[in-house]
């Protein structure tokens, strides 16, 4: 039996940690887009906890339109937060990843 539950908007921002705590390893797909830079790393961790093995996580704007490719001294706060999250994703043994370098960039992440 197939179940699809769409959760979006500000409500999900407040409840992502609750979902991860109460429904770990149950989601097939999570899409993160336009989330707050202060919570990039936390939201990534919560999303990975939510995914079942083989689940897919897509994170939009992973290159912030090239801003994260600038030198650290000229990066904006958003760029630095995204670069930090990108480093975490790159070295995360729980997932397999591919970074798509189009537009703002996107991570395609599969939980092992």
mmCIF file of C-alpha atoms in Angstrom:
data_model
loop_
_atom_site.group_PDB
_atom_site.id
_atom_site.type_symbol
_atom_site.label_atom_id
_atom_site.label_comp_id
_atom_site.label_asym_id
_atom_site.label_seq_id
_atom_site.Cartn_x
_atom_site.Cartn_y
_atom_site.Cartn_z
ATOM 1 C CA UNK A 1 0.000 0.000 0.000
ATOM 2 C CA UNK A 2 1.359 3.378 -0.974
ATOM 3 C CA UNK A 3 1.271 6.376 1.361
ATOM 4 C CA UNK A 4 2.201 9.868 0.351
ATOM 5 C CA UNK A 5 2.281 12.674 2.901
ATOM 6 C CA UNK A 6 3.392 16.078 1.699
ATOM 7 C CA UNK A 7 4.737 18.338 4.433
ATOM 8 C CA UNK A 8 6.051 21.745 3.519
ATOM 9 C CA UNK A 9 6.490 25.330 4.614
ATOM 10 C CA UNK A 10 7.267 26.856 7.971
ATOM 11 C CA UNK A 11 5.519 24.040 9.803
ATOM 12 C CA UNK A 12 8.128 21.578 8.629
ATOM 13 C CA UNK A 13 10.904 23.919 9.779
ATOM 14 C CA UNK A 14 9.621 23.637 13.323
ATOM 15 C CA UNK A 15 8.795 19.950 13.207
ATOM 16 C CA UNK A 16 11.730 18.396 11.323
ATOM 17 C CA UNK A 17 13.507 17.520 14.564
ATOM 18 C CA UNK A 18 10.249 16.114 16.010
ATOM 19 C CA UNK A 19 9.697 13.999 12.912
ATOM 20 C CA UNK A 20 13.270 12.690 13.094
ATOM 21 C CA UNK A 21 12.812 11.793 16.761
ATOM 22 C CA UNK A 22 9.395 10.170 16.332
ATOM 23 C CA UNK A 23 9.532 8.693 12.819
ATOM 24 C CA UNK A 24 13.156 7.684 12.171
ATOM 25 C CA UNK A 25 13.929 5.482 9.167
ATOM 26 C CA UNK A 26 10.426 5.832 7.686
ATOM 27 C CA UNK A 27 10.701 8.356 4.832
ATOM 28 C CA UNK A 28 11.455 7.422 1.222
ATOM 29 C CA UNK A 29 12.120 10.977 0.047
ATOM 30 C CA UNK A 30 13.038 14.321 1.625
ATOM 31 C CA UNK A 31 13.560 17.567 -0.308
ATOM 32 C CA UNK A 32 15.240 20.507 1.447
ATOM 33 C CA UNK A 33 14.957 23.897 -0.218
ATOM 34 C CA UNK A 34 15.187 27.457 1.098
ATOM 35 C CA UNK A 35 15.894 26.467 4.681
ATOM 36 C CA UNK A 36 17.550 28.796 7.188
ATOM 37 C CA UNK A 37 21.348 28.843 7.108
ATOM 38 C CA UNK A 38 21.559 28.608 10.897
ATOM 39 C CA UNK A 39 19.940 25.181 10.688
ATOM 40 C CA UNK A 40 21.594 23.694 7.567
ATOM 41 C CA UNK A 41 23.623 21.083 9.456
ATOM 42 C CA UNK A 42 20.807 20.229 11.873
ATOM 43 C CA UNK A 43 18.264 19.927 9.054
ATOM 44 C CA UNK A 44 20.636 17.654 7.135
ATOM 45 C CA UNK A 45 21.080 15.411 10.191
ATOM 46 C CA UNK A 46 17.324 15.282 10.841
ATOM 47 C CA UNK A 47 16.630 14.458 7.179
ATOM 48 C CA UNK A 48 19.142 11.580 7.180
ATOM 49 C CA UNK A 49 17.564 10.212 10.381
ATOM 50 C CA UNK A 50 14.144 10.316 8.730
ATOM 51 C CA UNK A 51 15.221 8.332 5.669
ATOM 52 C CA UNK A 52 14.945 4.582 5.472
ATOM 53 C CA UNK A 53 17.869 2.684 3.950
ATOM 54 C CA UNK A 54 17.755 3.422 0.218
ATOM 55 C CA UNK A 55 15.778 6.641 0.814
ATOM 56 C CA UNK A 56 16.529 9.733 -1.253
ATOM 57 C CA UNK A 57 17.411 13.214 0.014
ATOM 58 C CA UNK A 58 17.667 16.152 -2.391
ATOM 59 C CA UNK A 59 19.143 19.416 -1.140
ATOM 60 C CA UNK A 60 18.680 22.401 -3.428
ATOM 61 C CA UNK A 61 21.050 25.384 -3.731
ATOM 62 C CA UNK A 62 24.064 23.359 -2.585
ATOM 63 C CA UNK A 63 26.431 25.688 -4.447
ATOM 64 C CA UNK A 64 24.474 28.873 -3.710
ATOM 65 C CA UNK A 65 24.874 29.891 -7.362
ATOM 66 C CA UNK A 66 28.648 29.500 -7.114
ATOM 67 C CA UNK A 67 29.080 31.508 -3.913
ATOM 68 C CA UNK A 68 30.544 28.544 -2.030
ATOM 69 C CA UNK A 69 33.299 28.289 -4.634
ATOM 70 C CA UNK A 70 34.673 31.712 -3.660
ATOM 71 C CA UNK A 71 37.535 32.121 -1.245
ATOM 72 C CA UNK A 72 36.513 31.939 2.417
ATOM 73 C CA UNK A 73 37.393 35.615 2.944
ATOM 74 C CA UNK A 74 34.757 36.754 0.402
ATOM 75 C CA UNK A 75 32.044 34.212 1.228
ATOM 76 C CA UNK A 76 28.771 35.439 2.677
ATOM 77 C CA UNK A 77 27.414 33.913 5.897
ATOM 78 C CA UNK A 78 25.067 31.785 3.756
ATOM 79 C CA UNK A 79 28.009 30.589 1.644
ATOM 80 C CA UNK A 80 30.017 29.597 4.728
ATOM 81 C CA UNK A 81 27.051 27.715 6.235
ATOM 82 C CA UNK A 82 26.429 25.870 2.972
ATOM 83 C CA UNK A 83 30.149 25.080 2.566
ATOM 84 C CA UNK A 84 30.179 23.631 6.090
ATOM 85 C CA UNK A 85 27.137 21.475 5.312
ATOM 86 C CA UNK A 86 28.714 20.374 2.015
ATOM 87 C CA UNK A 87 31.853 19.264 3.866
ATOM 88 C CA UNK A 88 29.741 17.236 6.294
ATOM 89 C CA UNK A 89 27.828 15.569 3.453
ATOM 90 C CA UNK A 90 31.020 14.792 1.512
ATOM 91 C CA UNK A 91 32.505 12.876 4.466
ATOM 92 C CA UNK A 92 29.308 11.220 5.779
ATOM 93 C CA UNK A 93 29.759 7.428 5.702
ATOM 94 C CA UNK A 94 25.992 6.872 6.105
ATOM 95 C CA UNK A 95 25.218 8.075 2.584
ATOM 96 C CA UNK A 96 26.171 7.871 -1.096
ATOM 97 C CA UNK A 97 26.200 11.243 -2.806
ATOM 98 C CA UNK A 98 26.352 13.120 -6.057
ATOM 99 C CA UNK A 99 26.603 16.898 -6.367
ATOM 100 C CA UNK A 100 24.886 18.272 -9.467
ATOM 101 C CA UNK A 101 26.617 21.497 -10.550
ATOM 102 C CA UNK A 102 23.719 23.137 -12.384
ATOM 103 C CA UNK A 103 22.079 26.443 -11.437
ATOM 104 C CA UNK A 104 22.372 26.750 -7.675
ATOM 105 C CA UNK A 105 23.586 23.157 -7.404
ATOM 106 C CA UNK A 106 21.862 20.191 -5.790
ATOM 107 C CA UNK A 107 22.894 17.233 -3.682
ATOM 108 C CA UNK A 108 21.399 13.869 -4.594
ATOM 109 C CA UNK A 109 21.882 11.702 -1.512
ATOM 110 C CA UNK A 110 20.951 8.063 -0.922
ATOM 111 C CA UNK A 111 21.042 6.676 2.594
ATOM 112 C CA UNK A 112 22.988 3.403 2.823
#
